[in-house]
Amino acid sequence: MTLLVLAAFSVGLTLLGFLVSPSALRGLTLLGLVLALLSLLLTWGEGFAFGPYRVDGVSQVFTLLALLGALWTVGLVRSRRFEFYLLVLYAATGMHLLASTQNLILMLVALETLSLPLYALATWRRGLGLEAALKYFLLGALAAAFFLYGAALHFGTTGSLEVGVAGEGPLYALALGLLLVGLGFKVALAPFHFWTPDVYQGSPTPVVLFMATGVKAAAFAALLRVVAPGAPEALGLLIALSVLIGNLAALLQKEAKRLLAYSSIAHAGYMALALYTGSLEALGFYLLTYVLATGLAFAVLSEVSPDRVPLESLRGLFHRDPLLGLALFVAALSLLGLPPLAGFWGKYLVFLEAAQAGQWGLLVLALLTSAVSAYYYLGLGLAVFQRGQAEAAPRPWARSAALLAALLLLFLGLVPGLVLPALAAGS
């Protein structure tokens, strides 16, 4: 039902886009996303299959997070060109499809369905975004080629295009490695992260919000299915590189979007650690808290500037607009993992599962790098209270969404047990 709603609105609004105003199309896009979200919630816990398209608990949890990211993005943007809303809608359709299949060919189709609109969205403001979008496109095409070659090798060694079919031998290991490279690019795991800082910095801020939330959720759903039979040892190396490179590089950044880009690499490492230890509940909760916190941070930054946001430009934001200043402070503390915010429980569950799985080396590295992240997250969060001339003209909808996300982070931090059973049922 969710796929039907998204596909129907995508095709229908493509035709209507030439006949109605962009603001009307924005309203219809929001309606389509809300209906897709409602159809998802009304069928929560119920499975459905039609050929290679399969809706299950994993699909529902990760689609929910992707749709929240799409709704937030469309709600923040008022474009005079209707194509922006259509591109987000097509990308959301691709995200749902990617999370709802175990077939490698359909996964590749879904990856391109979500990637092609994102390449166009990255160039939305032209100028600074062109170089970033070109890099994103070229590296994305290379990652797709790795994924396709991995799918071919998987079929050659197992006789099946369905992930989860166990195989053996060096060619099977190579197939899993190539699939891991293709999806590692989408979730920005090191060393496949090189596109992330430039694309985050060069793309419009609301588009970055969409990339950091919806894309990461859908790509982790696919990664989860690929490594489900048994996480390859190479994933441990990617986790170590991600938490180390992401946190150390973020220490040197003076631009907020670039700082959050490097921190997203580190968070991809923490999420992959949950995957590596086989804890889907911890992964789902961590991803939920990350989507809320990083979405909140980018939503505040988009009200400060749609382009680059130097850290100096955030000084005085609390005095200019107390709600936005506090919202960014809450987002930074949650990403750091301090109680009583939801990010604390996300990291606690991941680290607890790593300890129970006996992954002591990765656990110690994750704890140390998480402590290092306090330096740049506190720098980002406390900048809003310093004296300065921050510029911000927030719209009522943006302020309401920021307030809601901040309250959710606090609520989930106080009573995390309310959503954990639903995530456990989904996973």
Short mmCIF file of C-alpha atoms in Angstrom, two decimals:
data_model
loop_
_atom_site.label_atom_id
_atom_site.label_comp_id
_atom_site.label_asym_id
_atom_site.label_seq_id
_atom_site.Cartn_x
_atom_site.Cartn_y
_atom_site.Cartn_z
CA MET A 1 0.00 0.00 0.00
CA THR A 2 2.84 2.40 0.89
CA LEU A 3 4.56 1.78 -2.43
CA LEU A 4 1.27 2.23 -4.28
CA VAL A 5 0.65 5.60 -2.61
CA LEU A 6 4.18 6.86 -3.27
CA ALA A 7 4.24 5.67 -6.88
CA ALA A 8 0.75 7.03 -7.63
CA PHE A 9 1.57 10.46 -6.21
CA SER A 10 4.95 10.52 -8.00
CA VAL A 11 3.43 9.84 -11.41
CA GLY A 12 0.28 11.88 -10.84
CA LEU A 13 2.12 14.98 -9.57
CA THR A 14 4.58 14.77 -12.46
CA LEU A 15 1.64 15.39 -14.79
CA LEU A 16 -0.04 17.93 -12.50
CA GLY A 17 3.19 19.88 -12.06
CA PHE A 18 2.66 21.65 -15.37
CA LEU A 19 -0.89 22.65 -14.48
CA VAL A 20 -0.83 23.78 -10.83
CA SER A 21 1.28 26.28 -8.91
CA PRO A 22 4.46 25.14 -7.09
CA SER A 23 2.88 25.92 -3.71
CA ALA A 24 -0.12 23.72 -4.56
CA LEU A 25 2.21 20.95 -5.68
CA ARG A 26 4.12 21.28 -2.41
CA GLY A 27 0.85 20.77 -0.52
CA LEU A 28 0.00 17.72 -2.63
CA THR A 29 3.50 16.29 -2.06
CA LEU A 30 3.06 16.69 1.68
CA LEU A 31 -0.33 14.99 1.39
CA GLY A 32 1.21 12.06 -0.49
CA LEU A 33 3.95 11.62 2.09
CA VAL A 34 1.47 11.83 4.98
CA LEU A 35 -0.81 9.24 3.33
CA ALA A 36 2.18 6.96 2.76
CA LEU A 37 3.11 7.37 6.42
CA LEU A 38 -0.45 6.60 7.54
CA SER A 39 -0.65 3.50 5.32
CA LEU A 40 2.62 2.34 6.87
CA LEU A 41 1.41 2.86 10.44
CA LEU A 42 -2.00 1.26 9.79
CA THR A 43 -0.33 -1.92 8.51
CA TRP A 44 2.44 -1.94 11.15
CA GLY A 45 3.54 -5.48 11.96
CA GLU A 46 1.73 -7.03 8.96
CA GLY A 47 3.79 -8.64 6.23
CA PHE A 48 3.12 -8.41 2.51
CA ALA A 49 4.89 -9.84 -0.52
CA PHE A 50 4.49 -9.39 -4.26
CA GLY A 51 7.33 -10.94 -6.21
CA PRO A 52 10.66 -9.49 -5.03
CA TYR A 53 8.84 -6.67 -3.19
CA ARG A 54 8.46 -7.69 0.45
CA VAL A 55 7.20 -5.59 3.33
CA ASP A 56 8.36 -6.83 6.72
CA GLY A 57 9.41 -5.38 10.04
CA VAL A 58 12.79 -4.14 8.78
CA SER A 59 11.12 -2.48 5.81
CA GLN A 60 8.56 -0.73 8.03
CA VAL A 61 11.03 0.62 10.60
CA PHE A 62 13.47 2.02 8.05
CA THR A 63 10.75 3.34 5.71
CA LEU A 64 9.22 5.21 8.65
CA LEU A 65 12.54 7.00 9.26
CA ALA A 66 13.02 7.75 5.55
CA LEU A 67 9.51 9.22 5.22
CA LEU A 68 10.07 11.42 8.27
CA GLY A 69 13.19 12.81 6.59
CA ALA A 70 11.29 13.47 3.35
CA LEU A 71 8.40 15.18 5.18
CA TRP A 72 10.81 17.39 7.11
CA THR A 73 12.63 18.41 3.92
CA VAL A 74 9.52 19.30 1.94
CA GLY A 75 8.11 21.15 4.94
CA LEU A 76 11.22 23.35 5.19
CA VAL A 77 11.51 24.30 1.51
CA ARG A 78 9.36 26.73 -0.45
CA SER A 79 10.71 26.49 -3.97
CA ARG A 80 9.41 28.38 -6.99
CA ARG A 81 10.13 25.31 -9.10
CA PHE A 82 7.85 22.31 -8.68
CA GLU A 83 10.61 19.87 -9.66
CA PHE A 84 12.13 20.07 -6.17
CA TYR A 85 9.11 18.40 -4.55
CA LEU A 86 8.89 15.73 -7.25
CA LEU A 87 12.56 14.84 -6.84
CA VAL A 88 12.07 14.35 -3.09
CA LEU A 89 8.98 12.20 -3.74
CA TYR A 90 10.77 10.00 -6.30
CA ALA A 91 13.72 9.61 -3.93
CA ALA A 92 11.36 8.61 -1.09
CA THR A 93 9.82 5.98 -3.40
CA GLY A 94 13.28 4.60 -4.09
CA MET A 95 14.08 4.54 -0.37
CA HIS A 96 10.97 2.52 0.45
CA LEU A 97 11.71 0.11 -2.40
CA LEU A 98 15.33 -0.30 -1.24
CA ALA A 99 14.18 -1.14 2.29
CA SER A 100 11.56 -3.59 1.02
CA THR A 101 13.42 -6.11 -1.07
CA GLN A 102 16.00 -8.85 -0.74
CA ASN A 103 16.50 -9.13 -4.49
CA LEU A 104 19.84 -7.70 -5.59
CA ILE A 105 18.61 -6.47 -8.98
CA LEU A 106 15.62 -4.69 -7.43
CA MET A 107 18.01 -3.24 -4.83
CA LEU A 108 20.13 -1.80 -7.64
CA VAL A 109 17.03 -0.32 -9.33
CA ALA A 110 15.96 1.19 -5.99
CA LEU A 111 19.45 2.58 -5.36
CA GLU A 112 19.37 4.41 -8.69
CA THR A 113 15.78 5.53 -8.13
CA LEU A 114 16.83 7.30 -4.95
CA SER A 115 20.26 8.42 -6.20
CA LEU A 116 19.33 10.15 -9.49
CA PRO A 117 16.97 12.67 -7.81
CA LEU A 118 19.63 13.34 -5.16
CA TYR A 119 22.24 14.17 -7.82
CA ALA A 120 19.83 16.78 -9.20
CA LEU A 121 18.93 18.10 -5.73
CA ALA A 122 22.62 18.55 -4.88
CA THR A 123 22.92 21.05 -7.77
CA TRP A 124 19.75 22.91 -6.86
CA ARG A 125 21.54 26.18 -6.14
CA ARG A 126 24.10 25.71 -8.95
CA GLY A 127 27.38 27.57 -8.28
CA LEU A 128 29.02 25.98 -5.25
CA GLY A 129 26.97 22.82 -5.55
CA LEU A 130 28.10 21.84 -9.04
CA GLU A 131 31.51 20.52 -8.05
CA ALA A 132 30.04 18.64 -5.08
CA ALA A 133 27.27 17.16 -7.23
CA LEU A 134 29.74 16.05 -9.90
CA LYS A 135 31.85 14.30 -7.27
CA TYR A 136 28.69 12.72 -5.79
CA PHE A 137 27.56 11.52 -9.23
CA LEU A 138 30.92 10.05 -10.29
CA LEU A 139 31.56 8.25 -7.00
CA GLY A 140 27.91 7.13 -6.89
CA ALA A 141 28.24 5.61 -10.37
CA LEU A 142 31.41 3.82 -9.29
CA ALA A 143 29.65 2.47 -6.18
CA ALA A 144 26.75 1.23 -8.34
CA ALA A 145 29.25 -0.58 -10.57
CA PHE A 146 30.77 -2.29 -7.52
CA PHE A 147 27.29 -3.30 -6.36
CA LEU A 148 26.36 -4.70 -9.79
CA TYR A 149 29.57 -6.71 -10.02
CA GLY A 150 28.98 -8.00 -6.49
CA ALA A 151 25.44 -9.06 -7.46
CA ALA A 152 26.78 -10.93 -10.49
CA LEU A 153 29.36 -12.75 -8.38
CA HIS A 154 26.72 -13.55 -5.75
CA PHE A 155 24.53 -15.14 -8.43
CA GLY A 156 27.52 -17.02 -9.82
CA THR A 157 28.47 -18.52 -6.44
CA THR A 158 25.03 -19.17 -4.93
CA GLY A 159 22.77 -19.46 -7.98
CA SER A 160 20.43 -16.89 -6.44
CA LEU A 161 19.91 -13.14 -6.55
CA GLU A 162 18.30 -13.18 -3.11
CA VAL A 163 20.50 -11.88 -0.28
CA GLY A 164 20.61 -14.17 2.71
CA VAL A 165 21.42 -17.24 0.62
CA ALA A 166 24.59 -18.61 2.19
CA GLY A 167 27.59 -19.41 0.04
CA GLU A 168 31.22 -20.30 0.49
CA GLY A 169 34.60 -19.84 -1.09
CA PRO A 170 36.71 -16.80 -2.02
CA LEU A 171 34.39 -15.66 -4.81
CA TYR A 172 31.44 -15.55 -2.41
CA ALA A 173 33.54 -13.51 0.04
CA LEU A 174 34.51 -11.18 -2.82
CA ALA A 175 30.82 -10.80 -3.77
CA LEU A 176 29.93 -9.76 -0.21
CA GLY A 177 32.87 -7.38 -0.16
CA LEU A 178 31.78 -5.66 -3.39
CA LEU A 179 28.19 -5.35 -2.14
CA LEU A 180 29.57 -3.89 1.08
CA VAL A 181 31.55 -1.30 -0.92
CA GLY A 182 28.45 -0.26 -2.89
CA LEU A 183 26.30 0.20 0.21
CA GLY A 184 29.19 1.56 2.32
CA PHE A 185 29.27 4.51 -0.07
CA LYS A 186 25.60 5.30 0.57
CA VAL A 187 25.89 5.16 4.36
CA ALA A 188 29.26 7.00 4.25
CA LEU A 189 31.38 4.37 5.96
CA ALA A 190 35.14 5.04 5.83
CA PRO A 191 37.06 4.67 3.53
CA PHE A 192 34.12 5.24 1.14
CA HIS A 193 33.24 8.57 2.73
CA PHE A 194 35.22 11.03 0.57
CA TRP A 195 32.12 12.51 -1.06
CA THR A 196 30.39 13.34 2.23
CA PRO A 197 32.13 16.56 3.45
CA ASP A 198 32.14 18.26 0.05
CA VAL A 199 28.56 17.27 -0.82
CA TYR A 200 27.19 18.27 2.60
CA GLN A 201 28.98 21.61 2.43
CA GLY A 202 28.10 22.37 -1.21
CA SER A 203 24.46 21.24 -1.25
CA PRO A 204 21.47 23.28 -0.01
CA THR A 205 20.99 22.69 3.72
CA PRO A 206 17.46 21.15 3.48
CA VAL A 207 18.79 18.69 0.87
CA VAL A 208 21.58 17.74 3.26
CA LEU A 209 18.93 17.10 5.92
CA PHE A 210 17.28 14.66 3.49
CA MET A 211 20.59 12.94 2.70
CA ALA A 212 21.55 12.62 6.37
CA THR A 213 18.21 11.13 7.43
CA GLY A 214 16.24 9.36 4.69
CA VAL A 215 19.14 8.12 2.59
CA LYS A 216 21.04 6.77 5.58
CA ALA A 217 17.95 4.94 6.90
CA ALA A 218 17.18 3.24 3.57
CA ALA A 219 20.80 2.32 2.88
CA PHE A 220 21.20 0.77 6.34
CA ALA A 221 18.10 -1.36 5.69
CA ALA A 222 19.77 -2.77 2.55
CA LEU A 223 23.10 -3.20 4.36
CA LEU A 224 21.29 -5.06 7.12
CA ARG A 225 19.84 -7.55 4.64
CA VAL A 226 23.17 -8.08 2.87
CA VAL A 227 25.17 -8.85 6.02
CA ALA A 228 22.32 -10.72 7.79
CA PRO A 229 23.68 -14.25 7.15
CA GLY A 230 26.83 -13.28 9.06
CA ALA A 231 28.66 -9.97 9.12
CA PRO A 232 31.97 -10.23 7.22
CA GLU A 233 35.15 -9.55 9.19
CA ALA A 234 35.90 -6.60 6.89
CA LEU A 235 32.96 -4.74 8.43
CA GLY A 236 34.88 -4.54 11.70
CA LEU A 237 37.71 -2.70 9.92
CA LEU A 238 35.23 -0.27 8.32
CA ILE A 239 33.71 0.44 11.75
CA ALA A 240 37.12 1.18 13.27
CA LEU A 241 38.09 3.49 10.39
CA SER A 242 34.73 5.29 10.45
CA VAL A 243 34.66 6.17 14.16
CA LEU A 244 38.32 7.16 14.09
CA ILE A 245 38.41 9.24 10.88
CA GLY A 246 34.97 10.78 11.39
CA ASN A 247 35.63 12.03 14.93
CA LEU A 248 39.24 13.16 14.42
CA ALA A 249 38.47 15.04 11.19
CA ALA A 250 35.45 16.75 12.79
CA LEU A 251 37.78 18.28 15.40
CA LEU A 252 39.40 20.45 12.72
CA GLN A 253 36.25 21.84 11.10
CA LYS A 254 35.18 25.48 11.30
CA GLU A 255 32.04 25.13 9.18
CA ALA A 256 28.93 23.59 10.76
CA LYS A 257 27.74 21.48 7.79
CA ARG A 258 31.20 20.08 7.20
CA LEU A 259 31.53 19.30 10.91
CA LEU A 260 28.21 17.42 10.86
CA ALA A 261 29.30 15.61 7.69
CA TYR A 262 32.36 14.17 9.41
CA SER A 263 30.31 13.38 12.52
CA SER A 264 27.84 11.50 10.29
CA ILE A 265 30.72 9.24 9.22
CA ALA A 266 31.43 8.47 12.87
CA HIS A 267 27.73 7.79 13.54
CA ALA A 268 27.64 5.44 10.54
CA GLY A 269 30.42 3.55 12.30
CA TYR A 270 28.44 3.32 15.56
CA MET A 271 25.34 2.11 13.65
CA ALA A 272 27.43 -0.45 11.78
CA LEU A 273 28.71 -1.66 15.18
CA ALA A 274 25.12 -2.50 16.12
CA LEU A 275 24.81 -4.32 12.81
CA TYR A 276 28.08 -6.16 13.42
CA THR A 277 26.88 -7.45 16.79
CA GLY A 278 23.52 -8.48 15.31
CA SER A 279 21.37 -6.19 17.45
CA LEU A 280 18.60 -4.89 15.21
CA GLU A 281 16.76 -3.30 18.13
CA ALA A 282 19.83 -1.21 19.04
CA LEU A 283 20.35 -0.26 15.38
CA GLY A 284 16.72 0.83 14.98
CA PHE A 285 16.74 2.94 18.15
CA TYR A 286 20.12 4.50 17.37
CA LEU A 287 18.98 5.37 13.85
CA LEU A 288 15.75 6.89 15.20
CA THR A 289 17.63 9.14 17.64
CA TYR A 290 20.21 10.04 14.98
CA VAL A 291 17.53 10.98 12.42
CA LEU A 292 15.80 13.23 14.98
CA ALA A 293 19.00 14.89 16.24
CA THR A 294 20.82 15.40 12.95
CA GLY A 295 17.56 16.42 11.24
CA LEU A 296 17.02 18.99 14.00
CA ALA A 297 20.57 20.33 13.63
CA PHE A 298 20.26 20.75 9.86
CA ALA A 299 16.76 22.21 10.19
CA VAL A 300 18.16 24.95 12.47
CA LEU A 301 21.12 25.55 10.15
CA SER A 302 18.74 25.90 7.18
CA GLU A 303 17.04 28.80 9.00
CA VAL A 304 20.43 30.46 9.50
CA SER A 305 21.65 30.01 5.91
CA PRO A 306 20.69 27.77 2.97
CA ASP A 307 24.37 27.54 1.98
CA ARG A 308 27.54 27.52 4.07
CA VAL A 309 27.28 28.06 7.83
CA PRO A 310 30.59 29.01 9.50
CA LEU A 311 30.61 28.34 13.24
CA GLU A 312 31.12 32.08 13.85
CA SER A 313 27.76 32.78 12.22
CA LEU A 314 26.00 30.77 14.97
CA ARG A 315 27.24 33.03 17.75
CA GLY A 316 24.38 34.94 19.29
CA LEU A 317 21.69 32.64 17.85
CA PHE A 318 20.17 32.03 21.30
CA HIS A 319 19.86 35.80 21.89
CA ARG A 320 18.39 36.26 18.39
CA ASP A 321 15.92 33.37 18.67
CA PRO A 322 15.97 31.40 21.96
CA LEU A 323 13.96 28.48 20.51
CA LEU A 324 16.33 27.86 17.60
CA GLY A 325 19.38 28.31 19.81
CA LEU A 326 18.12 25.80 22.36
CA ALA A 327 17.08 23.38 19.61
CA LEU A 328 20.62 23.32 18.16
CA PHE A 329 22.06 22.90 21.68
CA VAL A 330 19.74 19.93 22.34
CA ALA A 331 20.62 18.36 18.96
CA ALA A 332 24.36 18.65 19.67
CA LEU A 333 24.02 17.11 23.15
CA SER A 334 21.91 14.24 21.81
CA LEU A 335 24.43 13.52 19.03
CA LEU A 336 27.12 13.53 21.72
CA GLY A 337 25.08 11.02 23.73
CA LEU A 338 24.53 12.89 26.99
CA PRO A 339 21.57 12.05 29.29
CA PRO A 340 18.71 12.72 29.61
CA LEU A 341 18.46 12.94 25.80
CA ALA A 342 17.60 10.05 23.47
CA GLY A 343 21.09 9.90 21.96
CA PHE A 344 22.40 8.60 25.30
CA TRP A 345 20.24 5.47 25.11
CA GLY A 346 21.14 4.94 21.47
CA LYS A 347 24.85 4.80 22.27
CA TYR A 348 24.23 2.87 25.51
CA LEU A 349 22.35 0.09 23.67
CA VAL A 350 24.99 -0.16 20.93
CA PHE A 351 27.89 -0.26 23.41
CA LEU A 352 26.06 -2.78 25.65
CA GLU A 353 25.46 -5.11 22.71
CA ALA A 354 29.12 -4.79 21.66
CA ALA A 355 30.19 -5.78 25.19
CA GLN A 356 27.83 -8.76 25.29
CA ALA A 357 29.14 -9.86 21.88
CA GLY A 358 32.71 -9.70 23.15
CA GLN A 359 33.81 -7.03 20.67
CA TRP A 360 36.08 -5.39 23.23
CA GLY A 361 38.51 -3.80 20.79
CA LEU A 362 35.78 -2.03 18.82
CA LEU A 363 33.98 -1.12 22.05
CA VAL A 364 37.03 0.60 23.57
CA LEU A 365 37.69 2.47 20.31
CA ALA A 366 34.05 3.55 20.11
CA LEU A 367 34.08 4.77 23.73
CA LEU A 368 37.32 6.73 23.27
CA THR A 369 36.24 8.37 20.03
CA SER A 370 32.84 9.16 21.50
CA ALA A 371 34.63 11.02 24.31
CA VAL A 372 36.68 12.90 21.70
CA SER A 373 33.48 14.03 19.99
CA ALA A 374 32.56 16.03 23.11
CA TYR A 375 35.04 18.72 22.01
CA TYR A 376 33.34 19.58 18.71
CA TYR A 377 29.75 18.90 19.75
CA LEU A 378 30.07 21.16 22.80
CA GLY A 379 31.76 23.76 20.58
CA LEU A 380 28.81 23.61 18.18
CA GLY A 381 26.14 23.65 20.88
CA LEU A 382 27.68 26.34 23.09
CA ALA A 383 28.40 28.69 20.15
CA VAL A 384 24.74 29.76 20.16
CA PHE A 385 25.11 31.24 23.67
CA GLN A 386 28.16 33.37 22.84
CA ARG A 387 27.93 37.01 21.91
CA GLY A 388 27.58 37.52 18.18
CA GLN A 389 25.44 38.70 15.30
CA ALA A 390 23.75 35.50 14.17
CA GLU A 391 21.23 36.03 11.40
CA ALA A 392 18.05 33.97 11.37
CA ALA A 393 14.52 34.53 10.13
CA PRO A 394 12.73 31.32 11.06
CA ARG A 395 9.29 30.57 9.69
CA PRO A 396 6.52 29.39 12.05
CA TRP A 397 6.44 25.86 10.57
CA ALA A 398 10.20 25.49 10.94
CA ARG A 399 10.09 26.67 14.56
CA SER A 400 7.24 24.26 15.36
CA ALA A 401 9.07 21.32 13.76
CA ALA A 402 12.26 22.19 15.66
CA LEU A 403 10.34 22.38 18.94
CA LEU A 404 8.62 19.04 18.28
CA ALA A 405 11.91 17.29 17.41
CA ALA A 406 13.64 18.71 20.51
CA LEU A 407 10.77 17.56 22.74
CA LEU A 408 10.85 14.10 21.15
CA LEU A 409 14.57 13.80 21.86
CA LEU A 410 13.91 14.69 25.50
CA PHE A 411 10.83 12.43 25.73
CA LEU A 412 12.62 9.41 24.22
CA GLY A 413 15.51 10.07 26.56
CA LEU A 414 13.24 9.96 29.60
CA VAL A 415 11.08 6.99 28.52
CA PRO A 416 12.97 5.01 25.86
CA GLY A 417 10.99 1.90 26.73
CA LEU A 418 7.91 3.25 24.96
CA VAL A 419 9.32 2.76 21.46
CA LEU A 420 11.67 -0.17 22.02
CA PRO A 421 8.86 -2.81 21.95
CA ALA A 422 7.60 -1.39 18.62
CA LEU A 423 11.13 -1.47 17.17
CA ALA A 424 11.63 -5.00 18.47
CA ALA A 425 8.33 -6.06 16.87
CA GLY A 426 9.41 -4.43 13.64
CA SER A 427 12.83 -5.99 13.58
#
